[in-house]
Coordinates of C-alpha atoms and ligand atoms in Angstrom, one line a residue:
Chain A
X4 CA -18.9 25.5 20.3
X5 CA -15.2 24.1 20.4
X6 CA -15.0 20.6 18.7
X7 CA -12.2 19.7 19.5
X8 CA -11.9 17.9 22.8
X9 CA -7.8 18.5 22.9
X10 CA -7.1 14.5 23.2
X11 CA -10.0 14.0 25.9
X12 CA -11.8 11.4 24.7
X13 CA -14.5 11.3 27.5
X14 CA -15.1 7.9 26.5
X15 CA -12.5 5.6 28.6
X16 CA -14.2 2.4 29.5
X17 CA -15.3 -0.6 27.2
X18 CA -19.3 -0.6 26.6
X19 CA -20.0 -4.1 26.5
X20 CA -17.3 -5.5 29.0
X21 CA -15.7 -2.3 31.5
X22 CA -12.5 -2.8 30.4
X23 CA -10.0 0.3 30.5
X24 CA -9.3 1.8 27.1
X25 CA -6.8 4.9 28.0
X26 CA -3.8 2.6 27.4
X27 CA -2.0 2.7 24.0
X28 CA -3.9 -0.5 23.0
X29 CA -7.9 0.6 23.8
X30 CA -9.0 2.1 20.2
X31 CA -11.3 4.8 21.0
X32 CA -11.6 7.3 17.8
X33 CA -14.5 10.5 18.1
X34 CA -16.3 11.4 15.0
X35 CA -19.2 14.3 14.6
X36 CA -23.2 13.4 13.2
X37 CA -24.1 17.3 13.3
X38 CA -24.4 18.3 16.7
X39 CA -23.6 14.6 18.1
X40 CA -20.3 13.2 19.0
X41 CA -19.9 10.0 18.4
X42 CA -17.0 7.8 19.6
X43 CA -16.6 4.3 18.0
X44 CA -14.1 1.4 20.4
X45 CA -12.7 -2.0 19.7
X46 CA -12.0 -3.5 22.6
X47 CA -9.0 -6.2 22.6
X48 CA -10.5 -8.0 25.5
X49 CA -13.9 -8.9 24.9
X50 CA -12.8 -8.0 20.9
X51 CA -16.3 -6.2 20.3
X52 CA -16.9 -2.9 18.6
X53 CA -19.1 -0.2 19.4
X54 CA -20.6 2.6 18.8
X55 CA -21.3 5.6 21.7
X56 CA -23.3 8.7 21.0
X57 CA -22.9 11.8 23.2
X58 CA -26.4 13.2 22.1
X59 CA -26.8 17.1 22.0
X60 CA -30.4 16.3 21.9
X61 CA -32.4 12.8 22.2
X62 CA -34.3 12.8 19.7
X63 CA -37.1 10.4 18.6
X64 CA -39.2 9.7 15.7
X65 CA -42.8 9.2 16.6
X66 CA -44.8 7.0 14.1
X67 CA -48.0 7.8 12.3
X68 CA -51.2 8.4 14.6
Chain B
X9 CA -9.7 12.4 16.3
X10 CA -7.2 9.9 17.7
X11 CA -5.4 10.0 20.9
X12 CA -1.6 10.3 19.9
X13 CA -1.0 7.3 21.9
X14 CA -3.2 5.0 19.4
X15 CA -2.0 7.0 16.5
X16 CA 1.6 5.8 17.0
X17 CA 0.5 2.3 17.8
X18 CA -1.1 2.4 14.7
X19 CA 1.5 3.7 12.4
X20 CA 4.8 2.4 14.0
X21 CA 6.4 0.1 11.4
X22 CA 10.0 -0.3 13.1
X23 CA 10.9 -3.7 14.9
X24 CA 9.7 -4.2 17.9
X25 CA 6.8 -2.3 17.8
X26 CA 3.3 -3.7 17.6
X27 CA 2.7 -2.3 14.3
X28 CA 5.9 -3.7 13.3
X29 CA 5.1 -7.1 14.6
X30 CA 1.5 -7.1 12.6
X31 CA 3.5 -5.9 9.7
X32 CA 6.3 -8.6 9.7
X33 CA 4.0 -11.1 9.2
X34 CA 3.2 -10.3 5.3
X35 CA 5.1 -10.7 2.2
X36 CA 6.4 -7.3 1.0
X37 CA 7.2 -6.1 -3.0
X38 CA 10.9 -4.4 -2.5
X39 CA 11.8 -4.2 -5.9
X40 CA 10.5 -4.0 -9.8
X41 CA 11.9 -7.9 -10.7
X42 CA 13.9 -5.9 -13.6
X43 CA 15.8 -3.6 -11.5
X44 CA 17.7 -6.2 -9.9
X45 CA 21.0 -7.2 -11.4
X46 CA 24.8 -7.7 -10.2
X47 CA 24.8 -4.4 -8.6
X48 CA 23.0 -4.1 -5.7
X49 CA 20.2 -2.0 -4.3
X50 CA 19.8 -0.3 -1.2
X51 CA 16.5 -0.8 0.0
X52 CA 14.8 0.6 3.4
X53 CA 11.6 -1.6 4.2
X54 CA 9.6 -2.0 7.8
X55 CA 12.1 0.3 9.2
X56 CA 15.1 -1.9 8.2
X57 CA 18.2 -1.1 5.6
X58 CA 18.6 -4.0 3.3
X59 CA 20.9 -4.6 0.7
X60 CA 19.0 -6.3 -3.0
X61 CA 20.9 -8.3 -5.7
X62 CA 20.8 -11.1 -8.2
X63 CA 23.4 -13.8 -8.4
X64 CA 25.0 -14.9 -11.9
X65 CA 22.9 -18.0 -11.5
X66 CA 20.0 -15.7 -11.7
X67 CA 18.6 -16.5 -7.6
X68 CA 17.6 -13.5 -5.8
X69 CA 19.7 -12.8 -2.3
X70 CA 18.1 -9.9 0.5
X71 CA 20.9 -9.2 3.3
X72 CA 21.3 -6.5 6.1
X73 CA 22.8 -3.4 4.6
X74 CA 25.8 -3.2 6.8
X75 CA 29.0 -5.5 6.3
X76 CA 29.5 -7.5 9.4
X77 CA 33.0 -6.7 9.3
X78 CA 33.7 -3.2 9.6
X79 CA 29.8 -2.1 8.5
X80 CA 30.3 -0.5 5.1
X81 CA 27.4 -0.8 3.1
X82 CA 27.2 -3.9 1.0
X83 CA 25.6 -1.5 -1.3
X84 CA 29.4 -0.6 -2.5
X85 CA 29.6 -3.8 -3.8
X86 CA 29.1 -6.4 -6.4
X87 CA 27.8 -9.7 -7.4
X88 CA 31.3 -11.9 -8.0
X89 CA 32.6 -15.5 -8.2
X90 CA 34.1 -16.8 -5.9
X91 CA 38.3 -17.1 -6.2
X92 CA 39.6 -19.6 -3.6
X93 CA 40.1 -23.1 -4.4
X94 CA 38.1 -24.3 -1.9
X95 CA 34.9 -22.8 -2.9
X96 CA 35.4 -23.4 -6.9
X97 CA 32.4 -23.9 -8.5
X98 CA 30.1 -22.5 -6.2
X99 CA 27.6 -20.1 -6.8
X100 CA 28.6 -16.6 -7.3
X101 CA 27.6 -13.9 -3.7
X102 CA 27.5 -10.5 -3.1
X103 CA 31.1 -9.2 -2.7
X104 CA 31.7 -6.4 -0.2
X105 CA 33.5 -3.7 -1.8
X106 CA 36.1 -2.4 0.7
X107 CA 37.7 -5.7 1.9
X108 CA 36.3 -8.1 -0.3
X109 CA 34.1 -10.1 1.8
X110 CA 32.0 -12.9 0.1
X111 CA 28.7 -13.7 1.0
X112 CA 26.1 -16.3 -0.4
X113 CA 22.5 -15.2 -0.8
X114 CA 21.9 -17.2 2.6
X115 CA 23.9 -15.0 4.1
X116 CA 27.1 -17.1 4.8
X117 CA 30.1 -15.6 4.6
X118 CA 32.2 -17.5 1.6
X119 CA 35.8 -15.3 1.3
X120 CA 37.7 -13.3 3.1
X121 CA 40.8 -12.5 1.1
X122 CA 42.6 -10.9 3.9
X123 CA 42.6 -13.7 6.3
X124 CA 45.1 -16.8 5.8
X125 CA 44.1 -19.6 3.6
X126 CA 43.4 -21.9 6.7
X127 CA 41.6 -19.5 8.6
X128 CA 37.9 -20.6 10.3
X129 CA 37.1 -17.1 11.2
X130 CA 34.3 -17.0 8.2
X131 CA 32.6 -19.8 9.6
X132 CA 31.6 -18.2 12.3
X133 CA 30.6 -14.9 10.8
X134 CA 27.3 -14.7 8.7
X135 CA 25.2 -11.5 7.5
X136 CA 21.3 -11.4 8.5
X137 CA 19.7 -13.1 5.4
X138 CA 15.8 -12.8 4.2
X139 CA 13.6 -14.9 2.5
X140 CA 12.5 -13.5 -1.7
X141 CA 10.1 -14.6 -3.8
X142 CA 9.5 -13.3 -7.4
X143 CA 6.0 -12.9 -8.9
X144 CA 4.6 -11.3 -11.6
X145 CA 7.7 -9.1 -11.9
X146 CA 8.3 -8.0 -8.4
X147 CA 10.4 -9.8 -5.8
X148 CA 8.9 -10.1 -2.7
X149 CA 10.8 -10.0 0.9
X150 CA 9.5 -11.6 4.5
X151 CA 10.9 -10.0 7.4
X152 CA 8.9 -11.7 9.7
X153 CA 9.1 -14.7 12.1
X154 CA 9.2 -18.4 10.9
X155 CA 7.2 -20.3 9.6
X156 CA 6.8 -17.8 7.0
X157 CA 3.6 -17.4 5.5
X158 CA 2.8 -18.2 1.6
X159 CA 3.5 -15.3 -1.0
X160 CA -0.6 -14.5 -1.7
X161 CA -1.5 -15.0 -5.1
X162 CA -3.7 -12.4 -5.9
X163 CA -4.6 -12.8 -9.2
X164 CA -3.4 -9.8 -10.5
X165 CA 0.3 -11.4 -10.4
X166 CA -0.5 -14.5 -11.8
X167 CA -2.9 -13.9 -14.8
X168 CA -2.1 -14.9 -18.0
X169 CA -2.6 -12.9 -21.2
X170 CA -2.3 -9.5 -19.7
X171 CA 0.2 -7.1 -20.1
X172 CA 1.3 -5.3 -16.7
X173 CA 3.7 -2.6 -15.7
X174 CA 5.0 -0.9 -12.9
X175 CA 5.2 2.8 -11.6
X176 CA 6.9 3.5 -8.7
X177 CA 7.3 6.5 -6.5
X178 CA 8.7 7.1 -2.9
X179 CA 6.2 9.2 -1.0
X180 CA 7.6 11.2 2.4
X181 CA 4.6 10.5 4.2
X182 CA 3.1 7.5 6.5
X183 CA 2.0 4.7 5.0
X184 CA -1.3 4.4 7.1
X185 CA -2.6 8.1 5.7
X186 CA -2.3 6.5 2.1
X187 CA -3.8 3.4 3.1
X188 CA -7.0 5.7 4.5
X189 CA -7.2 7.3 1.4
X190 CA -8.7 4.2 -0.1
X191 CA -12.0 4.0 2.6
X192 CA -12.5 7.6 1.4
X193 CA -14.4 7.6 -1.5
X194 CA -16.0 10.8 -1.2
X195 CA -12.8 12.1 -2.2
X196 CA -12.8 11.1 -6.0
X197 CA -15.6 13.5 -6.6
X198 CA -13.8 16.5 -4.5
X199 CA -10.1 16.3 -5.6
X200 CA -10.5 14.4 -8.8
X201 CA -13.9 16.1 -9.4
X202 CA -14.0 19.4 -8.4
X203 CA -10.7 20.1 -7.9
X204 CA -9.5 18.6 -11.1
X205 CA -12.1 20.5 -12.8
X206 CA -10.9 23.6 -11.5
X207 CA -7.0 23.5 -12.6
X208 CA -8.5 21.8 -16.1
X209 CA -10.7 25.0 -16.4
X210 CA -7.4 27.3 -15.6
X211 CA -5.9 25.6 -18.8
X212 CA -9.0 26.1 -20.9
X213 CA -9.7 22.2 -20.8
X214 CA -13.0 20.7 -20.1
X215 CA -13.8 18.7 -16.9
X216 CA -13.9 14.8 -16.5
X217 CA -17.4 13.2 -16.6
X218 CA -16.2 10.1 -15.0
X219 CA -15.4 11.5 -12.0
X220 CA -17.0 14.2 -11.0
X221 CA -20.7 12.5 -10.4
X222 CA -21.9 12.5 -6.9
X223 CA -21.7 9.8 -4.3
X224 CA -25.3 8.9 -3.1
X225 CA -24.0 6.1 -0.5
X226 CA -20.9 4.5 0.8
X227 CA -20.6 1.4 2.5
X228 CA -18.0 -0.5 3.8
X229 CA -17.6 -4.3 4.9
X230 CA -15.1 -6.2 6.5
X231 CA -14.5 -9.4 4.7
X232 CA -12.1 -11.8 4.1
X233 CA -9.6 -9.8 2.3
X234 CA -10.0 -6.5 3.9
X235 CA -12.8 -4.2 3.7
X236 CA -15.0 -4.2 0.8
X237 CA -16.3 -1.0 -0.9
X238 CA -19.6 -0.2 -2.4
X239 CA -20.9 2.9 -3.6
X240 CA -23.8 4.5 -5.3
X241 CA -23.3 7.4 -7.7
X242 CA -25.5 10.0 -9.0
X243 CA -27.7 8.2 -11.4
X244 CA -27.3 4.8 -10.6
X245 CA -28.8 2.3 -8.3
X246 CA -27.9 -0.8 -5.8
X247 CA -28.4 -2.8 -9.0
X248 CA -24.8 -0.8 -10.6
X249 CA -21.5 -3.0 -10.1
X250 CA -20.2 0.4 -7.8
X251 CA -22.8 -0.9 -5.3
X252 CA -23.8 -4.8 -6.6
X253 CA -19.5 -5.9 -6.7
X254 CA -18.0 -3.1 -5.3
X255 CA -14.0 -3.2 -5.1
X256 CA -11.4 -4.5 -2.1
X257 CA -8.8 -2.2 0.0
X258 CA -6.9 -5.8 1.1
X259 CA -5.6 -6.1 3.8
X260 CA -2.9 -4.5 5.0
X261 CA -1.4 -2.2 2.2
X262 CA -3.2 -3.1 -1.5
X263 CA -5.8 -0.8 -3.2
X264 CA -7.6 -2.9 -6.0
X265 CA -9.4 -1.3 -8.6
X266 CA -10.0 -0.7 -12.6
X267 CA -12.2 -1.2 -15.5
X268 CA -12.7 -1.6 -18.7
X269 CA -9.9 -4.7 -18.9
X270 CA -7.1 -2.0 -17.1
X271 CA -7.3 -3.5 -13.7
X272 CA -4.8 -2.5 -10.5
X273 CA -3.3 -2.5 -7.8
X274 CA -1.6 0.4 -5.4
X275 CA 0.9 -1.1 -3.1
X276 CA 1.7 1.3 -0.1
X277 CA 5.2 -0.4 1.1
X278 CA 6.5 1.0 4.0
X279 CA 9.9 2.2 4.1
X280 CA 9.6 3.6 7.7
X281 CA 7.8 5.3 9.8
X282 CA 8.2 8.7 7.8
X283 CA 8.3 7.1 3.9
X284 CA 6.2 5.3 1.6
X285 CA 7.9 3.3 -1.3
X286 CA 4.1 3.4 -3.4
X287 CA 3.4 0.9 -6.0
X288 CA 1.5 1.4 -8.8
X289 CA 1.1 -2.7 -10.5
X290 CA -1.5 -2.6 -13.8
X291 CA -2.8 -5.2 -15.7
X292 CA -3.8 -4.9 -19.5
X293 CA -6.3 -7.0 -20.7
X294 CA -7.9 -6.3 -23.8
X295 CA -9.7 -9.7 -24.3
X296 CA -8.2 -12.8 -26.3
X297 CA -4.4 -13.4 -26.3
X298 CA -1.8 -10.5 -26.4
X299 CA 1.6 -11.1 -28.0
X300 CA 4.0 -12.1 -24.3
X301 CA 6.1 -9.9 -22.6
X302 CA 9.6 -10.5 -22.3
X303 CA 9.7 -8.6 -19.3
X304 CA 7.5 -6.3 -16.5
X305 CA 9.0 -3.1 -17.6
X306 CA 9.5 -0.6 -14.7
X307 CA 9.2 3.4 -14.5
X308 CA 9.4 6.1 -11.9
X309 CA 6.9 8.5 -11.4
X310 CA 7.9 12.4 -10.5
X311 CA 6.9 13.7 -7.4
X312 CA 7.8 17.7 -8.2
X313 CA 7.8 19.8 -11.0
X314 CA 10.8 21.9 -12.3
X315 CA 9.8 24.5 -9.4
X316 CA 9.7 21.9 -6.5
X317 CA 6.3 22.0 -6.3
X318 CA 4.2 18.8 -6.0
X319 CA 2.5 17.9 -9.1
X320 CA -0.7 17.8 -9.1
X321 CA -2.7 18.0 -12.9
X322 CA -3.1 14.4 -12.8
X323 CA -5.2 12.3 -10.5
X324 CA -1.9 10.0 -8.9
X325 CA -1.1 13.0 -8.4
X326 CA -3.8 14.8 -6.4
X327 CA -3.5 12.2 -4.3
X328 CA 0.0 12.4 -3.8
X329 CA -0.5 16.0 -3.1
X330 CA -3.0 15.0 -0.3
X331 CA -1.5 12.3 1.5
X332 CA 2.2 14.2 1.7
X333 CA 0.6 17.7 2.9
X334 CA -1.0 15.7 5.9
X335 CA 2.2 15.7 7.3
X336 CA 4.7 12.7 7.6
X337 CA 2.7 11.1 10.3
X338 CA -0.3 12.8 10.2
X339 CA -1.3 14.5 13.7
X340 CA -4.8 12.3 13.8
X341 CA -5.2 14.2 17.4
X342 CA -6.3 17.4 15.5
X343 CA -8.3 16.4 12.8
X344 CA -11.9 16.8 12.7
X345 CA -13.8 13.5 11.7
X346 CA -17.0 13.6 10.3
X347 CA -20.1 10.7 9.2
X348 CA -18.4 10.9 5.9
X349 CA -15.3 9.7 7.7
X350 CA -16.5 6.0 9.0
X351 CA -14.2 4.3 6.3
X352 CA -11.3 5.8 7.6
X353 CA -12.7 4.2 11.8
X354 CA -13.4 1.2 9.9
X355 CA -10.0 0.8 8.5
X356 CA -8.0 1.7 12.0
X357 CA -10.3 0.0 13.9
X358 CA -9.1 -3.1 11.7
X359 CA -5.4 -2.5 12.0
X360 CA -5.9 -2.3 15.9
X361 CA -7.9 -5.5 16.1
X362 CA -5.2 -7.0 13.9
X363 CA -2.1 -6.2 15.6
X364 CA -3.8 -7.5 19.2
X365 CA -4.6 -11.0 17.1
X366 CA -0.7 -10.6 16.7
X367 CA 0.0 -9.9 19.9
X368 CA -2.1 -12.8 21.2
X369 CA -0.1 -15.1 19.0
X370 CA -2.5 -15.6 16.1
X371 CA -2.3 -14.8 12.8
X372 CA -3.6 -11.9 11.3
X373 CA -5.9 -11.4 8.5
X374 CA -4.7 -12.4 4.6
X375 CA -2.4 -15.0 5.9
X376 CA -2.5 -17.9 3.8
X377 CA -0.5 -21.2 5.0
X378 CA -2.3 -23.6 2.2
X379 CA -1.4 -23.9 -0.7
X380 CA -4.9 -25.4 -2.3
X381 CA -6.0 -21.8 -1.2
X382 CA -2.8 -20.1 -3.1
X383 CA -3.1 -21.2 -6.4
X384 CA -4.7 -17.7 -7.6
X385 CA -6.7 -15.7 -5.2
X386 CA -9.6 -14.2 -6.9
X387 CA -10.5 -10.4 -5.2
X388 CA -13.9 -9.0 -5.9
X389 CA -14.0 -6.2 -8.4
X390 CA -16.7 -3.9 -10.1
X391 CA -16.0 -4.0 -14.6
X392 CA -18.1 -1.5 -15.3
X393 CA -16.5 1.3 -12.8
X394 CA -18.3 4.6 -12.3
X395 CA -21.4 3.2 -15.1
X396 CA -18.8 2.6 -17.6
X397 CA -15.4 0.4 -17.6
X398 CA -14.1 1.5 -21.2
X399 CA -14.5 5.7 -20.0
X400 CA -12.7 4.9 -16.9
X401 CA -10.1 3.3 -18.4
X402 CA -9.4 6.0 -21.1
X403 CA -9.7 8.7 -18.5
X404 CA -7.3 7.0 -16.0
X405 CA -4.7 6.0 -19.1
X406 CA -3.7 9.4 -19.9
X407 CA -5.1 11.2 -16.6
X408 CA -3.1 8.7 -13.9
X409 CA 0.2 7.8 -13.0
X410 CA 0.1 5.4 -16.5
X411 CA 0.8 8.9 -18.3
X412 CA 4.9 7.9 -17.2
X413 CA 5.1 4.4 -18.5
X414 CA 7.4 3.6 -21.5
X415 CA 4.5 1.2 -23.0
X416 CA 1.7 3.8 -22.9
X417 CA 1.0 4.3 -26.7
X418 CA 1.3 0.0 -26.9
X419 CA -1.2 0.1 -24.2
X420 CA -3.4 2.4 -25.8
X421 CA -3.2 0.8 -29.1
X422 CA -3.8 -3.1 -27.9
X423 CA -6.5 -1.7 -26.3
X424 CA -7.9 -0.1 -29.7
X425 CA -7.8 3.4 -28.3
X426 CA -6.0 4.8 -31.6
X427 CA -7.1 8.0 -31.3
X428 CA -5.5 8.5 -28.0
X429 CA -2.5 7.1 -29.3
X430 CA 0.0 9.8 -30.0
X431 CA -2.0 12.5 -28.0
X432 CA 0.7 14.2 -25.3
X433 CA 0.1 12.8 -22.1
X434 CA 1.9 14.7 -19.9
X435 CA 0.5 18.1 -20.1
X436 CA 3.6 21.3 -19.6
X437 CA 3.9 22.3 -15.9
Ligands
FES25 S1 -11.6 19.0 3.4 FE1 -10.8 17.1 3.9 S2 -8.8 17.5 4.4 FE2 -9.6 19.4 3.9
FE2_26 FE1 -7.7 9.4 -5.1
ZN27 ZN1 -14.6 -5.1 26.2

């Protein structure tokens, strides 16, 4: 698998309130959790942060039964 | 990884630019207090050449580098009283050396011997001025837009009964790749640890205990003056200082940390976008009252060694060694971010938040405008670093930048560390 997504951050549009974040001033950084890709924003309009996982599995924990 | 776009944003520091603009707004340190005398200094900060002198009277003046009256640097120049009748008795300027231009620290222009006694030409002509503050042997410089902020007290600078000196270095690199390097603490235990270890075992000398052990957890919280770190190293618990205090990165340019009464700060200045002027500021407190200091003595610290290689036996400078090799502006759109990494998101996601609060006309974080608040601003910080503040400071003495100062063996010995004191610090490259 190629990690690096060559500036394509497939994540463009603010979570919380749809907001555009390709322009110089949308923060959109990528990080990798094992086979996840993560991408954390900061929107300057509605000034929230989040956290988006691209999931290479959804996974769930399943409690005692 | 970062779209190029945002990664410029983010470590622009020229005017104009919205990193400039969040960056004007702070008080700067532009020179060791000591340095500064009747010659002056060229100094590059936020993108901007400056020239740096002291008056006879003893006042601090900052101007634009260029004369404004044919642009020679007022670097060729010299601190001198002024001759004409008129302006007998005043205080002494900077005076340009190739046509003799006088200018007052406010930027005035006083003399200008080649233009007839009667002349009003100099009244109209004045050099860009800046506002200087010193504290705690550095003067300060505010490039910014008016009403000025206060200087921040951080206590470091005001303490009483310490000793402090000053190491200084100018890094070709980014400040912003420095300034990650303290939300990074996993890499103490890699390139002080390991890789420290390593070079030490090459010369047949033992490895550090104090900084090798294992980071457990990592936290990181945004707070008031930046972003608090906590960690939990092999063998400790939430109950250590590491986790329990923790120590500050504030915001936007200061590392805090120490231990064991050696307590510091880095100051990543930046000179542009390309060039770091890095500031190393230590306090020495053994406990009690130390004899004063006359003044905050001042000292360079090497980048290369006689081969032009970076040096890189001592933990300054590792970290030197990492932050240049990343490249002046580091090319955040090929690196490789991991979970290990969410200091470093933290930290820019901080910066960009900050320079839009700019942008919308507010000010940004660590701006202080009350003086009730100024008086000494007290910053969170672990004493008993990595399980044990004495070991720290012994290992960091000889084994950091401190290894250049001209008061190491007094610091060692007010301290009580006798049988360092002698031992050569800086090891033959
Ligand atoms: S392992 Fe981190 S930069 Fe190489
Ligand atoms: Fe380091
Ligand atoms: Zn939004």
């Amino acid at each position: 698998m190629d990690v690096r997504s060559g500036g394509n951050t497939d994540v463009r549009w603010c979570p919380t309130c749809g907001s555009d974040l390709s322009g110089p001033a949308g923060f959109v950084t990528e990080y990798w959790k094992a086979k996840d890709r993560w991408f954390l924003t900061w929107c300057s309009r509605c000034r929230t942060t989040t956290q988006v996982c691209l999931p290479h599995r959804i996974t769930a924990t399943e409690p005692e039964h | 990884m970062l779209k190029p776009e945002l990664n410029r944003r983010l470590t622009q520091v020229g005017p104009g630019t919205p990193g400039g603009d969040l960056l004007r707004r702070y008080w700067w340190p532009i020179a060791p207090s000591v340095d500064v005398g009747p010659e002056p200094l060229e100094r590059r900060l936020l993108g901007e050449d400056l020239v740096l002198f002291r008056t006879r009277e003893g006042d601090v003046g900052l101007l634009e580098r260029q004369c404004p009256h044919r642009s020679t640097s007022l670097g060729l120049g010299y601190v001198d009283q002024p001759r004409t009748p008129e302006a007998a008795g005043s205080p002494s300027g900077l005076r340009c050396g190739y046509h003799g231009w006088l200018f007052g620290t406010d930027g005035r222009c006083l003399e200008q011997p080649g233009e007839s006694a009667d002349s009003t030409f100099k009244d109209r002509i004045r050099a860009q001025s800046y506002r200087v503050q010193e504290l705690g042997g550095l003067v300060f410089a505010y490039l910014g837009p008016e009403p000025a902020p206060l200087l921040p007290r951080y206590d470091l600078f005001v303490w009483d009964d310490v000793w402090r000196d000053i190491g200084h270095a100018e890094l070709p690199c980014n400040f912003l790749q420095i300034m990650e390097n303290s939300v990074d603490p996993h890499h103490v235990e890699w390139l002080h640890g390991r890789y420290d270890a390593f070079l030490r075992e090459l010369s047949g000398a033992p490895a550090s205990e104090v900084l090798t052990k294992k980071h457990l957890k990592v936290a990181f919280d945004v707070f008031e003056h930046g972003i608090l770190k906590r960690r939990v190293l092999e063998g400790q618990t939430e109950d250590d200082e590491d986790w329990k205090v923790g120590h500050p990165l504030v915001f936007p340019s200061m590392l805090r940390i120490g231990g064991g009464g050696l307590n510091f700060f880095q100051i990543r200045v930046p000179i542009d976008d390309e060039n770091t002027w890095h500031v190393w500021y230590q306090t020495y407190q053994p406990g009690g009252s130390v004899p004063p200091q006359e003044t905050v003595p001042a000292y360079e610290v090497p980048l290369y060694d006689s081969r032009g290689k970076l040096l890189r036996d001592y933990v300054d400078g590792q970290d030197i060694t990492a932050w240049v090799t990343q490249g002046r502006i580091t090319p955040r759109e090929r690196e490789h971010l991991g979970s290990s990494d969410v200091g470093v998101i933290a930290l820019r996601r901080l910066f960009a938040e900050q320079i839009d609060r700019v942008a919308a006309g507010e000010d940004p974080l660590c701006t202080y405008r009350d003086e009730t608040t100024n008086q000494v601003i007290t910053l969170p910080q672990e004493k008993e670093k990595f399980g044990g503040g004495d070991a720290f400071r012994r290992e960091f003495l000889l084994h950091g930048q401190t290894r250049y100062s001209p008061i190491l063996h007094d610091v060692l010995a007010l301290f009580g560390d006798h049988d360092l004191v002698g031992r050569r610090a800086v090891e033959p490259v």
